[in-house]
mmCIF file with all atom_site columns, C-alpha atoms in Angstrom:
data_model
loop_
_atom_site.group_PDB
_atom_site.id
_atom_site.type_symbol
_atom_site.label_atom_id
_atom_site.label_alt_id
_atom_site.label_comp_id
_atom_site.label_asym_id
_atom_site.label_entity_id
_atom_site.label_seq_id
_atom_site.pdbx_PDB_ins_code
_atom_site.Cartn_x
_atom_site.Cartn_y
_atom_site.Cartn_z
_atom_site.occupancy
_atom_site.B_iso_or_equiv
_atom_site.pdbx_formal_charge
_atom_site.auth_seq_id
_atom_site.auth_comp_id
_atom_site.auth_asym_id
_atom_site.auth_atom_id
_atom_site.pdbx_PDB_model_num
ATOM 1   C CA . UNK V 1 1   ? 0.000   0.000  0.000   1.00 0.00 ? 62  UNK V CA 1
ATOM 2   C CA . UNK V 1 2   ? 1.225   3.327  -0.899  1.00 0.00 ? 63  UNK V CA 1
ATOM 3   C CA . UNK V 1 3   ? -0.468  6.516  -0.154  1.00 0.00 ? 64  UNK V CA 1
ATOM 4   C CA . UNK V 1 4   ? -0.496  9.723  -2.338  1.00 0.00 ? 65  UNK V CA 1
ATOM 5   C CA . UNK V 1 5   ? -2.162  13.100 -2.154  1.00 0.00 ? 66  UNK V CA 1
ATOM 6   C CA . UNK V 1 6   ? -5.600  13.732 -3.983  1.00 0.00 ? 67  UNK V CA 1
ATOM 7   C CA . UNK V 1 7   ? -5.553  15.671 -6.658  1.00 0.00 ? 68  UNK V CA 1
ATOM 8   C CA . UNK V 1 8   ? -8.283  17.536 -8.709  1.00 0.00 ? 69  UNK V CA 1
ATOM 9   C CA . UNK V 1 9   ? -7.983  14.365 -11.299 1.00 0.00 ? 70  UNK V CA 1
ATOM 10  C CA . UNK V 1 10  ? -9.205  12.124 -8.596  1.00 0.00 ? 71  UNK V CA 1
ATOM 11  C CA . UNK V 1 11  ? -12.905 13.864 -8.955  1.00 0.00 ? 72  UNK V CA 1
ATOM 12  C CA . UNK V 1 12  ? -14.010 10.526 -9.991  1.00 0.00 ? 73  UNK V CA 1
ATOM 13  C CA . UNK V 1 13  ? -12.587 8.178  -7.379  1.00 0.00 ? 74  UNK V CA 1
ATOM 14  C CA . UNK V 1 14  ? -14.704 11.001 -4.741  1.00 0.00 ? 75  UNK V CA 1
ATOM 15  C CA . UNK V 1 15  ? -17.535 10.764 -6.745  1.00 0.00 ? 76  UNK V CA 1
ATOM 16  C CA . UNK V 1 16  ? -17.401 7.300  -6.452  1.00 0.00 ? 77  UNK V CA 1
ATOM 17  C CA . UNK V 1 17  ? -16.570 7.012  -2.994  1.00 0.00 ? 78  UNK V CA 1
ATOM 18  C CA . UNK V 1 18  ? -19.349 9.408  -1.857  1.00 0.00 ? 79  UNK V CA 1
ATOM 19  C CA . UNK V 1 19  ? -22.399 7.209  -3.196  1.00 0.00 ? 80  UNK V CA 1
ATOM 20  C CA . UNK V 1 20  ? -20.883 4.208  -2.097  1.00 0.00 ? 81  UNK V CA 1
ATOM 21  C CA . UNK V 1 21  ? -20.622 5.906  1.564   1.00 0.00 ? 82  UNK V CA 1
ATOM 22  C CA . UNK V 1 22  ? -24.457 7.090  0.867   1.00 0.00 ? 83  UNK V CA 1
ATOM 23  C CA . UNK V 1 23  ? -25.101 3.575  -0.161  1.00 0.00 ? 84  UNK V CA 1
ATOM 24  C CA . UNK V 1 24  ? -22.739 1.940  2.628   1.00 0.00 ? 85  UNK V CA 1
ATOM 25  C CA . UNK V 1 25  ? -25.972 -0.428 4.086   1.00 0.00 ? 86  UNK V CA 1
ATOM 26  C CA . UNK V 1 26  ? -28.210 -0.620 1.264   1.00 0.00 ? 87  UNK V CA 1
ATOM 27  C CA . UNK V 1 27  ? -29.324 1.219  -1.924  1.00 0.00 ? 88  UNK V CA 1
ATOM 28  C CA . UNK V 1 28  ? -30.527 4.217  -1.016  1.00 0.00 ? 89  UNK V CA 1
ATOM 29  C CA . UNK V 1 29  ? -29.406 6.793  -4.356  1.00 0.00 ? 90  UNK V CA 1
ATOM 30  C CA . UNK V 1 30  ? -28.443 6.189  -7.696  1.00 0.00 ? 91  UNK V CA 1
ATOM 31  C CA . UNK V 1 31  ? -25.347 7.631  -9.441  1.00 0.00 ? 92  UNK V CA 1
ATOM 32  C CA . UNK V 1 32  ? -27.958 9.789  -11.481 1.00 0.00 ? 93  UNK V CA 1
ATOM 33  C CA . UNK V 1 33  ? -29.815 10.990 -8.124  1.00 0.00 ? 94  UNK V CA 1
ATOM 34  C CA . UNK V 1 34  ? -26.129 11.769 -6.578  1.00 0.00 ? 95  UNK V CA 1
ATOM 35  C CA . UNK V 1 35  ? -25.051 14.039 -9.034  1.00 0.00 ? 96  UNK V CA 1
ATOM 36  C CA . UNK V 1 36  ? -28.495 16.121 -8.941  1.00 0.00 ? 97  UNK V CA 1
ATOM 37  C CA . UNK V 1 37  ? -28.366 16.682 -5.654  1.00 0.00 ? 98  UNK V CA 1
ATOM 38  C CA . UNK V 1 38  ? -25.845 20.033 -3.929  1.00 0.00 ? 99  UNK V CA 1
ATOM 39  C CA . UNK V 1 39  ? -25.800 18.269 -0.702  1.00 0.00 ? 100 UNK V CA 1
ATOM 40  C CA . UNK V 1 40  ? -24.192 15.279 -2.581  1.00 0.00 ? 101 UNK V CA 1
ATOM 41  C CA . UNK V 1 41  ? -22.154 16.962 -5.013  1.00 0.00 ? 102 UNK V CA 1
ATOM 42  C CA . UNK V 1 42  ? -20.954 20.205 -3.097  1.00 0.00 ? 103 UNK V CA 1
ATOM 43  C CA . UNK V 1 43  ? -18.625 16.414 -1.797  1.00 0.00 ? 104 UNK V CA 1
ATOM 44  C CA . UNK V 1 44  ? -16.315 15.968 -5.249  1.00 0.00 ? 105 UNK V CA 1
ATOM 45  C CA . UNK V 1 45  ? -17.752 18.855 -8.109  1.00 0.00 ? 106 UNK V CA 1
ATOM 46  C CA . UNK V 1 46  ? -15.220 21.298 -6.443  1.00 0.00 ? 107 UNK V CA 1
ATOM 47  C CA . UNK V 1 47  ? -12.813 19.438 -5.014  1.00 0.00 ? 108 UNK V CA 1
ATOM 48  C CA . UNK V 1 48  ? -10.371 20.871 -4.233  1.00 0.00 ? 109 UNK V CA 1
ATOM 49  C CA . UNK V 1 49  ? -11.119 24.452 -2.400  1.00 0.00 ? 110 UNK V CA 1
ATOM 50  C CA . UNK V 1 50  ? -8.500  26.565 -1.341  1.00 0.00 ? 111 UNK V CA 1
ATOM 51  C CA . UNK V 1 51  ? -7.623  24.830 1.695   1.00 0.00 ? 112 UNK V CA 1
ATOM 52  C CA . UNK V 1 52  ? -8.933  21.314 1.019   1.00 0.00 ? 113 UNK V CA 1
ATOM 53  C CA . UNK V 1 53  ? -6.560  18.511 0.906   1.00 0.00 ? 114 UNK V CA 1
ATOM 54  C CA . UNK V 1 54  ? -6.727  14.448 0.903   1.00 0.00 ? 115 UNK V CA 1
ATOM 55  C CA . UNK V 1 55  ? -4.900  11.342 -0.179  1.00 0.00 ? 116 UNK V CA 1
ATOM 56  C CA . UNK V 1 56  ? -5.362  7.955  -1.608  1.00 0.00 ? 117 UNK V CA 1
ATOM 57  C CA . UNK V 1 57  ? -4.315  4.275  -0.951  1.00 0.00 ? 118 UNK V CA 1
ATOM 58  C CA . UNK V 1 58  ? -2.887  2.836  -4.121  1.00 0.00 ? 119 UNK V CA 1
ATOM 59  C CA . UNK V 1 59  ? -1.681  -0.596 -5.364  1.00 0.00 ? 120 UNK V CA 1
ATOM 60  C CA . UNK V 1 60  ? 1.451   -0.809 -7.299  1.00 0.00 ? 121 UNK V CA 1
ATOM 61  C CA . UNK V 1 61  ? -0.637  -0.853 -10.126 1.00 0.00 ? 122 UNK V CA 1
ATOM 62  C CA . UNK V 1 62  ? -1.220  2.449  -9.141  1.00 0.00 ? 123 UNK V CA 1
ATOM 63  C CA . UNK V 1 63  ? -5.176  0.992  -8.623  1.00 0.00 ? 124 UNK V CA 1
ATOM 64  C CA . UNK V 1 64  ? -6.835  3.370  -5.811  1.00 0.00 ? 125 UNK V CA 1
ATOM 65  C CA . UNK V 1 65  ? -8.234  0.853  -2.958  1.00 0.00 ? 126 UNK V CA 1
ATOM 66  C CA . UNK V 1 66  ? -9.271  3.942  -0.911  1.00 0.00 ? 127 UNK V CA 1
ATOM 67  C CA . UNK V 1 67  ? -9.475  7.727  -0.466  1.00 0.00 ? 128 UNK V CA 1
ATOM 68  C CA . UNK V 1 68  ? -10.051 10.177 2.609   1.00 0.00 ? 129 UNK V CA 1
ATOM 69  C CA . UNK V 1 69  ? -10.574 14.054 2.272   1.00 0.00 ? 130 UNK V CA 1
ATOM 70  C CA . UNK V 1 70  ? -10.569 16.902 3.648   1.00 0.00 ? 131 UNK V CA 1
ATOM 71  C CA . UNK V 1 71  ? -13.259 19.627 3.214   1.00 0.00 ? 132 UNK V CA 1
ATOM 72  C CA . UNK V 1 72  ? -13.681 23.190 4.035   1.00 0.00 ? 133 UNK V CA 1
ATOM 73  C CA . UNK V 1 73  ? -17.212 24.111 4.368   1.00 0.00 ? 134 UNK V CA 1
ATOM 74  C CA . UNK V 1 74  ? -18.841 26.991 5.712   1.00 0.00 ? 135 UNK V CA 1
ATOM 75  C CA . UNK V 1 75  ? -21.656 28.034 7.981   1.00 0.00 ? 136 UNK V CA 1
ATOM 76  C CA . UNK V 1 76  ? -24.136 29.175 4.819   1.00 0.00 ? 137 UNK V CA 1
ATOM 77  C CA . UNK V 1 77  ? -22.975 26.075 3.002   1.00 0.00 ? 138 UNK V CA 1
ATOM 78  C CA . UNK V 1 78  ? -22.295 23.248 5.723   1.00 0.00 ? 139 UNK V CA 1
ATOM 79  C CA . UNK V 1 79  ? -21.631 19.859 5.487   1.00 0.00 ? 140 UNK V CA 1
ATOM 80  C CA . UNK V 1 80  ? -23.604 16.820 6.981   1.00 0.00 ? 141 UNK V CA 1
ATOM 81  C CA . UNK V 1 81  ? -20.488 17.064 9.493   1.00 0.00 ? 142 UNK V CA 1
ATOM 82  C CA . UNK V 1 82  ? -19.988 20.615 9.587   1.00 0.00 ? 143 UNK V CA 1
ATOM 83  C CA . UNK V 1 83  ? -19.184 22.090 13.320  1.00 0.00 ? 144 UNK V CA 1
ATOM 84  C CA . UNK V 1 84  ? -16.821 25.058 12.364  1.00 0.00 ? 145 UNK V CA 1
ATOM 85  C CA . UNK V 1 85  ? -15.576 27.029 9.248   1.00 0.00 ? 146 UNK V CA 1
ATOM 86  C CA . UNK V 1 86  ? -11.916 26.188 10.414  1.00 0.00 ? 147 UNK V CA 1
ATOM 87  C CA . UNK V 1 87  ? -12.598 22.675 10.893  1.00 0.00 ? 148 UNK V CA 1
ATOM 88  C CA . UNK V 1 88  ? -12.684 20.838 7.773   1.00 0.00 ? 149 UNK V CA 1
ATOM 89  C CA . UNK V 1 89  ? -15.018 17.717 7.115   1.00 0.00 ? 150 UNK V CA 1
ATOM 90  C CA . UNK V 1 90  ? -13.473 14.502 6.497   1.00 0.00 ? 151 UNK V CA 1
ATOM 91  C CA . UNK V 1 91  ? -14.738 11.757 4.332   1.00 0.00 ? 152 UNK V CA 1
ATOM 92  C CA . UNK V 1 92  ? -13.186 8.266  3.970   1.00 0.00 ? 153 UNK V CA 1
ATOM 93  C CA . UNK V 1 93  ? -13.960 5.508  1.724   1.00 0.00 ? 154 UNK V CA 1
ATOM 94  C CA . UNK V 1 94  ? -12.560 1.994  1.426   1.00 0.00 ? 155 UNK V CA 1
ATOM 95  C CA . UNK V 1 95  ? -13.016 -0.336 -1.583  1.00 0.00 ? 156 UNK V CA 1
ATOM 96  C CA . UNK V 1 96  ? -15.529 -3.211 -0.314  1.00 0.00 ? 157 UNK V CA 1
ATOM 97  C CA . UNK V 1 97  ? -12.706 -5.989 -1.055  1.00 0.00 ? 158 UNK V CA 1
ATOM 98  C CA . UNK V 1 98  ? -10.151 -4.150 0.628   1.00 0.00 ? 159 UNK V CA 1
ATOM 99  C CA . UNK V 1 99  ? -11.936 -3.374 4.245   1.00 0.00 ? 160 UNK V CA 1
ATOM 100 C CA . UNK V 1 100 ? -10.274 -4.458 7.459   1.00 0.00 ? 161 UNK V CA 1
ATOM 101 C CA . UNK V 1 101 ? -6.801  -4.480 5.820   1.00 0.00 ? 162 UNK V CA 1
ATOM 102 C CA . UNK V 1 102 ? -5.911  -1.290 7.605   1.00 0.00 ? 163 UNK V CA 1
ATOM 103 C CA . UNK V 1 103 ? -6.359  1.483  5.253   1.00 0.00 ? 164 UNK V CA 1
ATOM 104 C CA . UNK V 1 104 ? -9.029  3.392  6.571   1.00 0.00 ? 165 UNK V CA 1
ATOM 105 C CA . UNK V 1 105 ? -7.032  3.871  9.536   1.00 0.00 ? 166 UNK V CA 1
ATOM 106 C CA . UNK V 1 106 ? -3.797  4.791  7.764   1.00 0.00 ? 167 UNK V CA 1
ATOM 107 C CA . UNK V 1 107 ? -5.635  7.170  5.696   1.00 0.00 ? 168 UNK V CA 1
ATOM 108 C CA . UNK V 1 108 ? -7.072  8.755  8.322   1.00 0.00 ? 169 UNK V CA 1
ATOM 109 C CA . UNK V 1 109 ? -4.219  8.761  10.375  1.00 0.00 ? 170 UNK V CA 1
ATOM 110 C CA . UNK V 1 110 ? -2.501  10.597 7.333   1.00 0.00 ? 171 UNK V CA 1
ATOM 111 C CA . UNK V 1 111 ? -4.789  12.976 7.002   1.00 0.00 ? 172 UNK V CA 1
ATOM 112 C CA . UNK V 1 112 ? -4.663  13.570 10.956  1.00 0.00 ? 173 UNK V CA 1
ATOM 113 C CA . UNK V 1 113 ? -1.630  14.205 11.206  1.00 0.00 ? 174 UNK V CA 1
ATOM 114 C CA . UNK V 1 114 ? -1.342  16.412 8.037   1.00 0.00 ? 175 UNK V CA 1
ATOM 115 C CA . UNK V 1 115 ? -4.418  18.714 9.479   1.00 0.00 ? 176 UNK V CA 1
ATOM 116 C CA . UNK V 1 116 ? -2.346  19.031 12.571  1.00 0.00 ? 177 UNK V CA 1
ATOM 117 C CA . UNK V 1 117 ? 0.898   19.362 11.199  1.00 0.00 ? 178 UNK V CA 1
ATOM 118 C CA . UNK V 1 118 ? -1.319  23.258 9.610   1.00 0.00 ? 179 UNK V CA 1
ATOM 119 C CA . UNK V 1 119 ? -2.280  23.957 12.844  1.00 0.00 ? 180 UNK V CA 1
ATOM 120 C CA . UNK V 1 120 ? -6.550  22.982 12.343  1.00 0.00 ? 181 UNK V CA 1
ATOM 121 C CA . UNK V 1 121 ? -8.230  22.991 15.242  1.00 0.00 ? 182 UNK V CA 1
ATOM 122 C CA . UNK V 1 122 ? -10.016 19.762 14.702  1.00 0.00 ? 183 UNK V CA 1
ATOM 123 C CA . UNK V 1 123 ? -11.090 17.586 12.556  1.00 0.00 ? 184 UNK V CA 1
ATOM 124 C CA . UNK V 1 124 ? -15.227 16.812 12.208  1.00 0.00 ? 185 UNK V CA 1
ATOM 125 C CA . UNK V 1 125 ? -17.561 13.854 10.071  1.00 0.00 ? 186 UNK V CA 1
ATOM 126 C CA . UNK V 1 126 ? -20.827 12.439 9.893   1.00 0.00 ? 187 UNK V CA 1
ATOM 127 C CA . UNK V 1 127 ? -21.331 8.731  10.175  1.00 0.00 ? 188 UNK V CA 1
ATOM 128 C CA . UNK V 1 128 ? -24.931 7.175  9.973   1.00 0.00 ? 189 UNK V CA 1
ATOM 129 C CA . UNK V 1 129 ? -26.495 5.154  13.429  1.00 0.00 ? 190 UNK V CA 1
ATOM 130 C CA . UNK V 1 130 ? -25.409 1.540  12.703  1.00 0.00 ? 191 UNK V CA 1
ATOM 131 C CA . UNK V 1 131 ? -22.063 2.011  10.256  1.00 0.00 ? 192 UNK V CA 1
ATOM 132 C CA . UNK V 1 132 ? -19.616 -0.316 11.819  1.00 0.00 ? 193 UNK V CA 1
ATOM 133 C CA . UNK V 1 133 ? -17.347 2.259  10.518  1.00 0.00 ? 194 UNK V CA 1
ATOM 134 C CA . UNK V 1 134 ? -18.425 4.771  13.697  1.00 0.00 ? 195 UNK V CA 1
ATOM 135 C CA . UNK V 1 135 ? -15.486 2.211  15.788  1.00 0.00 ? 196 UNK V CA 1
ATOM 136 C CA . UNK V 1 136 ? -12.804 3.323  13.827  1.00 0.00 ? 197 UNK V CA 1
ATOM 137 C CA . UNK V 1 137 ? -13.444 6.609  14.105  1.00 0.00 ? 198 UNK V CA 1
ATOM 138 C CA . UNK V 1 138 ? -13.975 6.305  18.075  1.00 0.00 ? 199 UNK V CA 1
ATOM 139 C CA . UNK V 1 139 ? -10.929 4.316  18.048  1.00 0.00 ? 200 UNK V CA 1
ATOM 140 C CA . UNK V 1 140 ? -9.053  7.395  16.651  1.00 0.00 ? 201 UNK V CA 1
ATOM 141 C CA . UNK V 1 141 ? -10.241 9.603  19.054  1.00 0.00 ? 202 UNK V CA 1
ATOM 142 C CA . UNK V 1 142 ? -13.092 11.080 17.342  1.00 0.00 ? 203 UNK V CA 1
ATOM 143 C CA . UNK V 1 143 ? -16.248 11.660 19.906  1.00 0.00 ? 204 UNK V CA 1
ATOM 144 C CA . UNK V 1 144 ? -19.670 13.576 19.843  1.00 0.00 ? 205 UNK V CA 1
ATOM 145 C CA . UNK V 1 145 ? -19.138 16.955 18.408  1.00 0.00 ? 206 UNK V CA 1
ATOM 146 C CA . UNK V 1 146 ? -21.579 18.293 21.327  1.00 0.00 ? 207 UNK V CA 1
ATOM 147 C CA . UNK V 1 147 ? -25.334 18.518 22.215  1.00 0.00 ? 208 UNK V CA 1
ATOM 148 C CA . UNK V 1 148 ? -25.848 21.530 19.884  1.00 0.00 ? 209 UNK V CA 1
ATOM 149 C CA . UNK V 1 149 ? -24.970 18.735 17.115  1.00 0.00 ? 210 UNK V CA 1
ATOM 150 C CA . UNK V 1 150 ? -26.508 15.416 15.253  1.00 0.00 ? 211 UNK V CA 1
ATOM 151 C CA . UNK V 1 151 ? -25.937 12.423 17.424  1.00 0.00 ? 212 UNK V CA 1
ATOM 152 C CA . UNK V 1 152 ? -23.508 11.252 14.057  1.00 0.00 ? 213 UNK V CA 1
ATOM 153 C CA . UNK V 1 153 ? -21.647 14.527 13.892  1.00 0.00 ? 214 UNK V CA 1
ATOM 154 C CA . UNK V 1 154 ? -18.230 13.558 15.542  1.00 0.00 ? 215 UNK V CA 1
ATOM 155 C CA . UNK V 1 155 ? -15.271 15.706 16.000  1.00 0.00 ? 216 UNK V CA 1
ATOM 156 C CA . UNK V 1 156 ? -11.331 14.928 16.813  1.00 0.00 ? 217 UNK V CA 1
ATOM 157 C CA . UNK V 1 157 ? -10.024 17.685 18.513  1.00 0.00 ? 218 UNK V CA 1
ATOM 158 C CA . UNK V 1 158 ? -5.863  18.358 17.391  1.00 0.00 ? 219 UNK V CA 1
#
């Protein structure tokens, strides 16, 4: 496993990853109803803003088995994980066939490390009731952004 920074040429690979983390328990949206939708899009169309950043876990193939990135959003446009304009959202995605090798948490831990290394504040996501993913993320420090937030808005302070 190797990991690289996103670029704006991996537009697809978010696109991707964002309706299979909308789809992670069943199928919920199609790829048609994704891209009609801002609150799906406003994920990948503009990736990356100013101060967004994110990598990717590639084979030596240079195959992408998983992404994670890093979004600024702000209070008149939030995410489904926003809790501050200087805390960026982070989304991760993991090919199906390549789960529970690690990645996720070396992605994350990448990305982590990267945010703190800038001096962000924290670090904030959304994760559904009932996605076995929420472990990882409370694993890695990540807890409940507050009582003024969603019950599946978490936050990592740096």
């Amino acid at each position: 496993m190797h990991i690289r920074p996103l670029t704006a040429g991996d537009r697809p690979v978010l696109e991707r990853a964002t309706l299979e983390n909308l789809n992670w328990h069943d199928e919920r949206f199609t790829l048609e109803e994704l891209k009609n939708r801002r609150e799906f899009t406003r994920y990948f169309d503009s990736w990356p803003g100013e101060r967004d950043f994110g990598f990717a876990s590639v084979d030596r193939a240079r195959s992408v088995h998983g992404v994670v990135w890093l979004t600024f959003f702000s209070e008149q446009n939030p995410g489904y994980g926003f809790v501050r304009d200087d805390m960026p959202e982070l989304s991760v995605w993991v090919a199906e066939d390549h789960r529970g090798a690690g990645i996720g948490r070396a992605l994350i831990s990448t990305a982590v490390e990267v945010a703190r290394s800038q001096g962000i504040p924290g670090v904030s996501l959304s994760v559904e009731a009932g996605n076995p993913a929420r472990r990882l993320y409370e694993r890695l420090g990540f807890r409940k952004a507050g009582h003024a937030f969603d019950e599946g808005t978490l936050l990592l302070q740096l």
